[in-house]
Amino acid sequence: MPSVQVLLFARYAELLGTPRIELSFEDGATVGHLIADLRALPGGNSLPERPFVAVNLEQAGYERPLQGNDEVAVLPPMAGG
Amino acid sequence: MPSVQVLLFARYAELLGTPRIELSFEDGATVGHLIADLRALPGGNSLPERPFVAVNLEQAGYERPLQGNDEVAVLPPMAGG
Amino acid sequence: MIHLVRQPIDVSALIGAVSAAGRGAIATFIGLVRDHHGGRGVVELEYSAYEPMANAAIGAILEEAAGRWPVSVGLRHRLGRLAIGDVAVAIAVGAGHRAEAFEACRFVIEAVKERVPIWKRERYADGTEAWVDPSASGGVRPVATPAGGAG
Amino acid sequence: MIHLVRQPIDVSALIGAVSAAGRGAIATFIGLVRDHHGGRGVVELEYSAYEPMANAAIGAILEEAAGRWPVSVGLRHRLGRLAIGDVAVAIAVGAGHRAEAFEACRFVIEAVKERVPIWKRERYADGTEAWVDPSASGGVRPVATPAGGAG
């Protein structure tokens, strides 16, 4: 199966206990499926149901199909400035 | 007769050829009378009819009576900042 | 352009970079680390970022500003540990006229707060820490116990 | 407080003076000498003032700002001869939050332009000079021939 790198930041990295996870996915899987898989991991159920997601540095919707080697980042609410 | 110091600035000082004139006034004279006297001096008719005036550092109306030793300043349009 | 820095921000250099002979107005915004948040005493904080995306997002904001107003904009955002009073973010906008300078400067700081993946962890006078989260009640969320940890 | 200065304005010092541990937002406005005005090339200018009234007027503006918003404000306005690119005026506003900082900063520069007796004489690339007058068509009035002079 193809896989993607999932990057976790700030409080989300703490919840999952890591800043980076490689997750495999089935053909036709979307960002939404990946988030569901992530929330099934230990600590993952503390993530919000629909966290903000970026794919390859761009904001991405939950219907977006995954491609092998995508970099998927799961982003807590922003607090810069 | 009592008198006041009249201060002229920037272009107005150029028009009258001096930054300071002492003008005497009759009892009961106002700022308006003083401006009329000033406009009767050589170069004074190039002043606007109702220039902005300050008396003792505060903006003053033309009906204001003059007092001996008042410092009257005749101010061109402001251009600071 | 690198907008994220780990060293103290040189505000004067940023202002100089947007000054030009044809520009008469410069508006700046500087965000400093405050000693309190939500009624609690803050002693230190740490900014982290998804750096490549944050840099790209800031670049896009500055381009958008330069497209909407005839301005030149510079921005630096600090990352890492900061002490009270440190400059966390600085924005300088050079323009021909002051209205454009103020409007563009305000636009940039608002957009940075909304769109740039940067996070802030505060340490308080009582020794506790929390993640700043403008969407949370109280403005923060507790530090999480790692998965598989004791809690 | 002396708001009018004849030496170069130290913007960093002005910013430092309104920074405090409880203030997280600083907005500044800096006015620079531009190299053009009304389509003419400017090479130099000179600011003059009715100094005691100008200082008092600036003081009143800063007090009004501090009464309308919870802010700390510093201002310096330069007098004398200035070259292109010199800082003519600098305003720094320290506040708890950015909205107040921006609003107060904008208020102060607008009020300074309206209410403070300061005048500006420009010298142009063609050797002529004029007084800046926002009320005049073209924004300037010619230098006057002294009374009793040849003209």
XYZ file of C-alpha atoms in Angstrom:
464
model
C 0.000 0.000 0.000
C 1.167 3.575 -0.601
C 1.898 5.719 2.418
C 2.102 9.361 3.460
C 4.082 11.253 6.044
C 1.834 12.798 8.659
C 3.343 15.745 10.543
C 1.949 16.711 13.928
C 2.649 19.987 15.676
C 2.481 21.602 19.074
C -0.306 20.136 21.239
C -1.247 17.553 18.600
C 2.290 16.154 18.631
C 1.980 15.852 22.406
C -1.375 14.090 22.162
C -0.018 11.469 19.768
C 3.386 11.334 21.430
C 5.284 12.036 18.188
C 5.794 14.774 15.619
C 5.734 12.406 12.636
C 3.944 9.196 11.680
C 4.008 7.277 8.432
C 0.540 5.961 7.611
C -0.351 3.684 4.717
C -3.636 4.126 2.871
C -5.831 2.244 0.408
C -6.379 3.414 -3.127
C -8.993 6.154 -3.234
C -8.506 7.155 0.413
C -8.955 10.839 1.241
C -7.658 13.287 3.829
C -10.821 12.521 5.790
C -9.985 8.809 5.920
C -6.469 9.604 7.088
C -7.738 11.788 9.919
C -10.081 8.985 10.978
C -7.128 6.559 11.040
C -5.101 9.057 13.039
C -7.879 9.501 15.586
C -7.949 5.717 16.070
C -4.318 5.689 17.244
C -3.424 5.860 20.967
C -4.042 9.460 22.083
C -5.677 10.290 18.761
C -9.196 10.488 20.120
C -8.217 13.719 21.870
C -7.756 15.404 18.504
C -10.707 17.483 17.370
C -12.964 15.735 14.869
C -11.986 17.989 12.005
C -8.566 19.495 12.584
C -7.106 21.898 10.038
C -5.031 19.974 7.471
C -2.408 21.002 4.935
C -1.145 18.774 2.138
C 2.220 19.657 0.620
C 2.173 23.066 2.365
C -1.310 24.066 1.147
C -4.561 24.019 3.085
C -6.515 20.909 2.033
C -10.132 19.814 2.212
C -11.262 16.480 3.650
C -12.412 15.172 0.272
C -8.963 15.464 -1.247
C -7.622 12.072 -2.438
C -4.253 11.068 -0.993
C -1.253 10.401 -3.189
C 1.857 8.455 -2.288
C 4.568 10.707 -0.798
C 2.108 13.452 0.138
C 3.207 15.404 3.205
C 0.107 15.780 5.349
C 0.307 18.219 8.260
C -2.293 18.348 11.013
C -2.336 21.864 12.415
C -3.600 23.078 15.799
C -5.279 26.491 15.934
C -2.735 29.088 14.904
C -1.280 31.377 17.522
C 1.363 33.453 15.805
C 1.760 37.197 15.849
C -1.904 103.347 23.992
C -1.335 99.711 24.997
C 0.441 97.440 22.551
C 0.807 93.768 21.644
C 3.589 91.707 20.118
C 2.526 90.250 16.788
C 4.480 87.181 15.678
C 4.565 86.236 12.015
C 5.720 82.884 10.695
C 6.899 81.238 7.510
C 5.349 82.833 4.410
C 3.545 85.525 6.430
C 6.862 86.705 7.899
C 8.177 86.951 4.350
C 5.146 88.941 3.171
C 5.546 91.517 5.953
C 9.337 91.388 5.838
C 9.643 90.652 9.572
C 8.885 87.905 12.099
C 7.730 90.333 14.807
C 5.907 93.667 14.935
C 4.759 95.650 17.946
C 1.355 97.210 17.253
C -0.486 99.592 19.527
C -4.266 99.421 19.847
C -7.174 101.476 21.171
C -9.220 100.403 24.161
C -11.803 97.815 23.120
C -9.904 96.711 20.020
C -10.214 93.040 19.067
C -8.123 90.463 17.238
C -10.131 91.378 14.142
C -9.080 95.040 14.396
C -5.452 93.997 14.794
C -5.573 91.838 11.664
C -7.081 94.768 9.751
C -4.224 96.998 10.946
C -1.712 94.332 9.963
C -3.189 94.039 6.472
C -2.810 97.819 6.047
C 0.965 97.589 6.500
C 3.315 97.292 3.487
C 2.995 93.734 2.178
C 0.079 93.041 4.516
C -2.570 93.056 1.810
C -1.141 89.722 0.599
C -2.228 88.090 3.848
C -5.526 86.206 3.624
C -8.497 88.130 4.970
C -8.946 85.859 7.960
C -5.698 84.126 8.836
C -5.593 81.697 11.732
C -4.660 83.529 14.964
C -3.404 82.390 18.352
C -3.276 84.604 21.431
C -0.917 83.527 24.194
C -0.448 80.088 22.555
C -4.171 79.337 22.224
C -6.324 79.554 19.111
C -8.319 82.812 19.279
C -11.480 84.130 17.599
C -11.662 87.491 15.857
C -14.046 88.952 18.470
C -11.560 88.456 21.274
C -10.601 91.787 22.941
C -6.894 92.556 23.029
C -5.035 93.084 26.278
C -1.717 94.821 26.786
C 1.218 92.367 26.524
C -0.807 89.749 24.643
C 1.341 87.670 22.303
C -0.600 87.442 19.068
C 0.618 84.925 16.483
C -0.600 84.911 12.889
C -0.288 81.382 11.559
C -0.083 80.171 7.953
C -1.764 76.866 7.074
C -0.053 74.136 9.060
C 2.210 71.708 7.247
C 3.756 69.525 9.938
C 3.912 65.744 9.999
C 12.922 35.275 1.805
C 13.284 33.959 5.360
C 10.607 35.540 7.529
C 11.152 33.247 10.533
C 14.161 33.929 12.722
C 15.638 32.497 15.896
C 17.721 35.543 16.774
C 16.443 38.873 18.144
C 14.592 40.889 15.516
C 16.334 44.046 14.310
C 13.403 46.438 13.922
C 15.584 49.289 12.661
C 16.941 47.152 9.842
C 13.416 46.120 8.904
C 12.333 49.777 8.775
C 15.399 50.657 6.728
C 14.599 47.924 4.230
C 11.199 49.442 3.361
C 12.422 53.044 3.334
C 13.106 54.523 -0.082
C 13.450 58.037 -1.400
C 9.997 57.971 -2.956
C 8.221 56.678 0.162
C 7.175 59.211 2.748
C 5.234 57.044 5.175
C 6.220 54.008 7.191
C 3.835 52.201 9.499
C 5.105 49.450 11.735
C 3.595 46.947 14.091
C 5.651 45.267 16.779
C 4.327 42.456 18.942
C 6.107 42.042 22.271
C 5.938 39.186 24.748
C 3.575 40.314 27.494
C 3.960 39.419 31.160
C 0.377 38.222 31.480
C -2.319 36.356 29.588
C -5.849 35.622 30.695
C -5.116 36.915 34.182
C -2.062 34.683 34.693
C 1.526 35.821 35.029
C 3.662 34.702 32.082
C 7.397 34.255 32.604
C 8.510 32.858 29.243
C 7.162 31.403 26.049
C 8.182 29.340 23.094
C 7.095 29.758 19.487
C 7.233 26.835 17.087
C 6.112 26.590 13.478
C 5.566 24.335 10.518
C 8.409 26.278 9.023
C 8.194 25.732 5.262
C 4.449 26.343 5.265
C 4.738 29.328 7.610
C 7.367 30.952 5.408
C 5.254 30.364 2.321
C 2.112 31.650 4.039
C 3.859 34.832 5.155
C 5.260 35.317 1.665
C 1.755 34.987 0.215
C 0.385 37.536 2.710
C 3.095 40.062 1.839
C 2.433 39.548 -1.860
C -1.275 40.039 -1.311
C -0.598 43.294 0.572
C 1.692 44.557 -2.192
C -1.020 43.726 -4.709
C -3.748 45.591 -2.835
C -1.752 48.707 -1.931
C 1.304 50.387 -3.474
C 3.521 49.395 -0.568
C 6.718 47.618 0.309
C 6.413 45.254 3.298
C 8.915 43.483 5.525
C 8.128 40.998 8.288
C 10.049 38.953 10.826
C 8.548 36.440 13.239
C 10.670 34.989 15.991
C 10.759 31.289 16.871
C 12.147 29.516 19.927
C 12.206 30.632 23.551
C 11.386 34.281 24.250
C 11.491 36.322 27.422
C 9.081 39.031 28.538
C 9.516 42.151 26.420
C 11.172 40.373 23.503
C 9.972 41.278 20.022
C 7.894 38.334 18.778
C 6.863 39.813 15.450
C 7.682 43.007 13.565
C 6.074 44.349 10.407
C 7.223 47.436 8.533
C 5.299 48.951 5.632
C 6.727 51.673 3.415
C 4.248 53.653 1.315
C 3.818 56.929 -0.483
C 1.024 57.974 1.852
C 0.053 57.184 5.395
C -3.423 55.746 4.778
C -1.980 52.954 2.631
C 0.791 52.300 5.132
C -1.621 51.914 8.060
C -4.128 49.809 6.123
C -1.548 47.417 4.741
C 0.177 47.046 8.132
C -3.098 46.213 9.844
C -4.021 43.758 7.088
C -0.705 41.927 7.430
C -0.834 41.414 11.200
C -4.453 40.221 11.058
C -3.634 37.781 8.254
C -0.558 36.480 10.090
C -2.674 35.675 13.136
C -5.263 33.852 11.030
C -3.268 32.008 8.414
C 0.288 31.233 9.494
C 1.027 27.891 11.208
C 2.850 29.140 14.279
C 2.145 27.986 17.843
C 2.873 29.464 21.233
C 3.476 27.632 24.484
C 3.427 29.799 27.602
C 5.095 29.138 30.937
C 3.438 30.771 33.936
C 4.640 32.165 37.224
C 3.181 29.099 39.003
C 5.368 26.754 36.934
C 2.566 25.385 34.751
C 2.490 25.647 30.964
C -0.207 25.782 28.291
C -0.704 26.115 24.548
C -2.236 29.363 23.402
C -5.424 28.635 21.456
C -7.589 31.596 20.483
C -10.483 29.173 19.832
C -10.450 27.765 23.387
C -12.338 29.251 26.313
C -9.736 31.118 28.354
C -7.505 31.310 25.288
C -5.320 28.316 26.169
C -5.401 24.522 26.230
C -3.488 22.416 28.712
C -0.253 20.760 27.761
C -1.119 17.189 26.719
C 0.060 14.060 28.446
C 1.914 12.029 25.812
C 0.127 8.951 24.476
C 1.071 5.938 26.547
C 2.179 8.176 29.423
C 1.077 7.852 33.027
C -2.067 9.979 32.670
C 8.306 67.263 27.398
C 10.209 68.465 24.344
C 8.597 67.009 21.258
C 10.465 69.201 18.772
C 14.070 68.318 18.042
C 16.817 69.611 15.778
C 18.895 66.424 15.817
C 18.103 63.149 13.996
C 15.211 61.292 15.591
C 16.088 58.043 17.377
C 13.131 55.831 16.473
C 14.420 52.876 18.498
C 14.608 54.970 21.653
C 11.069 56.219 21.054
C 9.829 52.639 20.667
C 11.714 51.602 23.791
C 10.098 54.413 25.766
C 6.572 53.109 25.130
C 7.452 49.445 25.624
C 6.561 47.974 28.986
C 6.112 44.455 30.293
C 2.340 44.756 30.253
C 2.105 46.105 26.718
C 2.096 43.608 23.900
C 1.454 45.849 20.899
C 3.378 48.793 19.513
C 2.275 50.709 16.447
C 4.528 53.353 14.982
C 4.279 55.902 12.240
C 7.372 57.425 10.669
C 7.227 60.287 8.190
C 10.254 60.552 5.908
C 11.305 63.392 3.617
C 10.227 62.379 0.107
C 12.152 63.183 -3.036
C 9.103 64.581 -4.825
C 5.987 66.653 -4.190
C 3.284 67.564 -6.646
C 5.324 66.194 -9.518
C 8.436 68.236 -8.700
C 11.753 66.866 -7.538
C 12.547 67.893 -3.942
C 16.180 68.102 -2.860
C 15.898 69.493 0.664
C 13.420 71.079 3.025
C 13.256 73.108 6.159
C 10.742 72.812 8.982
C 10.039 75.750 11.260
C 7.534 76.100 14.082
C 5.936 78.428 16.551
C 7.788 76.335 19.074
C 6.058 76.960 22.415
C 2.617 76.583 20.839
C 3.672 73.553 18.798
C 5.043 71.789 21.875
C 1.870 72.562 23.814
C -0.343 71.432 20.924
C 1.521 68.126 20.610
C 1.309 67.618 24.362
C -2.450 68.160 24.212
C -2.805 65.669 21.348
C -0.862 63.003 23.246
C -2.969 63.603 26.343
C -6.137 63.311 24.297
C -4.931 60.011 22.834
C -4.079 58.642 26.271
C -7.551 59.669 27.456
C -9.345 57.940 24.582
C -7.348 54.706 24.546
C -5.304 52.857 27.214
C -2.029 53.670 25.513
C 1.341 55.253 26.068
C 2.451 57.584 23.251
C 5.758 59.179 22.295
C 6.330 61.669 19.468
C 9.251 63.567 18.002
C 9.049 66.118 15.203
C 12.206 67.404 13.589
C 12.874 71.091 12.863
C 15.517 72.756 10.690
C 17.004 71.561 7.418
C 16.339 67.970 6.389
C 17.635 65.870 3.524
C 15.733 63.295 1.467
C 15.054 60.188 3.538
C 15.459 61.906 6.905
C 12.867 61.115 9.564
C 10.639 64.188 9.872
C 8.230 62.816 12.453
C 8.012 59.615 14.470
C 5.149 58.408 16.646
C 5.238 55.284 18.805
C 2.192 53.930 20.619
C 2.391 51.149 23.189
C -0.848 49.345 24.046
C -2.174 46.126 25.458
C -3.805 45.226 22.160
C -3.151 46.028 18.537
C -6.486 47.667 17.685
C -5.894 50.406 20.264
C -2.300 50.863 19.162
C -3.244 51.361 15.503
C -6.204 53.629 16.234
C -4.293 55.882 18.598
C -1.304 56.098 16.241
C -3.507 57.109 13.326
C -5.343 59.661 15.464
C -2.091 61.286 16.570
C -0.607 61.753 13.094
C -3.873 63.147 11.732
C -4.154 65.591 14.648
C -0.529 66.688 14.278
C -1.131 67.563 10.647
C -4.242 69.574 11.502
C -3.397 71.326 14.723
C 0.314 71.891 15.226
C 1.896 75.156 14.013
C 4.758 73.757 11.957
C 5.682 74.915 8.446
C 7.649 73.329 5.654
C 9.654 75.066 2.954
C 10.770 72.874 0.077
C 13.710 73.371 -2.260
C 13.366 71.812 -5.696
C 15.740 70.303 -8.206
C 15.336 73.416 -10.393
C 16.599 75.660 -7.574
C 13.233 77.230 -6.724
C 11.575 77.033 -3.320
C 8.013 77.082 -2.017
C 5.979 76.835 1.184
C 3.914 73.700 1.537
C 0.265 74.650 1.999
C -2.296 71.836 1.954
C -5.031 74.453 1.362
C -3.433 75.792 -1.838
C -4.034 74.384 -5.291
C -0.954 72.309 -6.093
C -0.190 72.032 -2.383
C 2.327 74.877 -2.247
C 2.533 78.670 -2.290
C 5.422 80.625 -3.737
C 8.054 82.097 -1.508
C 7.054 85.729 -0.895
C 9.036 88.754 -1.966
C 9.742 90.734 1.218
C 7.744 93.943 1.720
C 9.619 96.857 0.197
C 11.619 94.475 -2.002
C 12.033 94.751 -5.751
C 8.803 92.854 -6.602
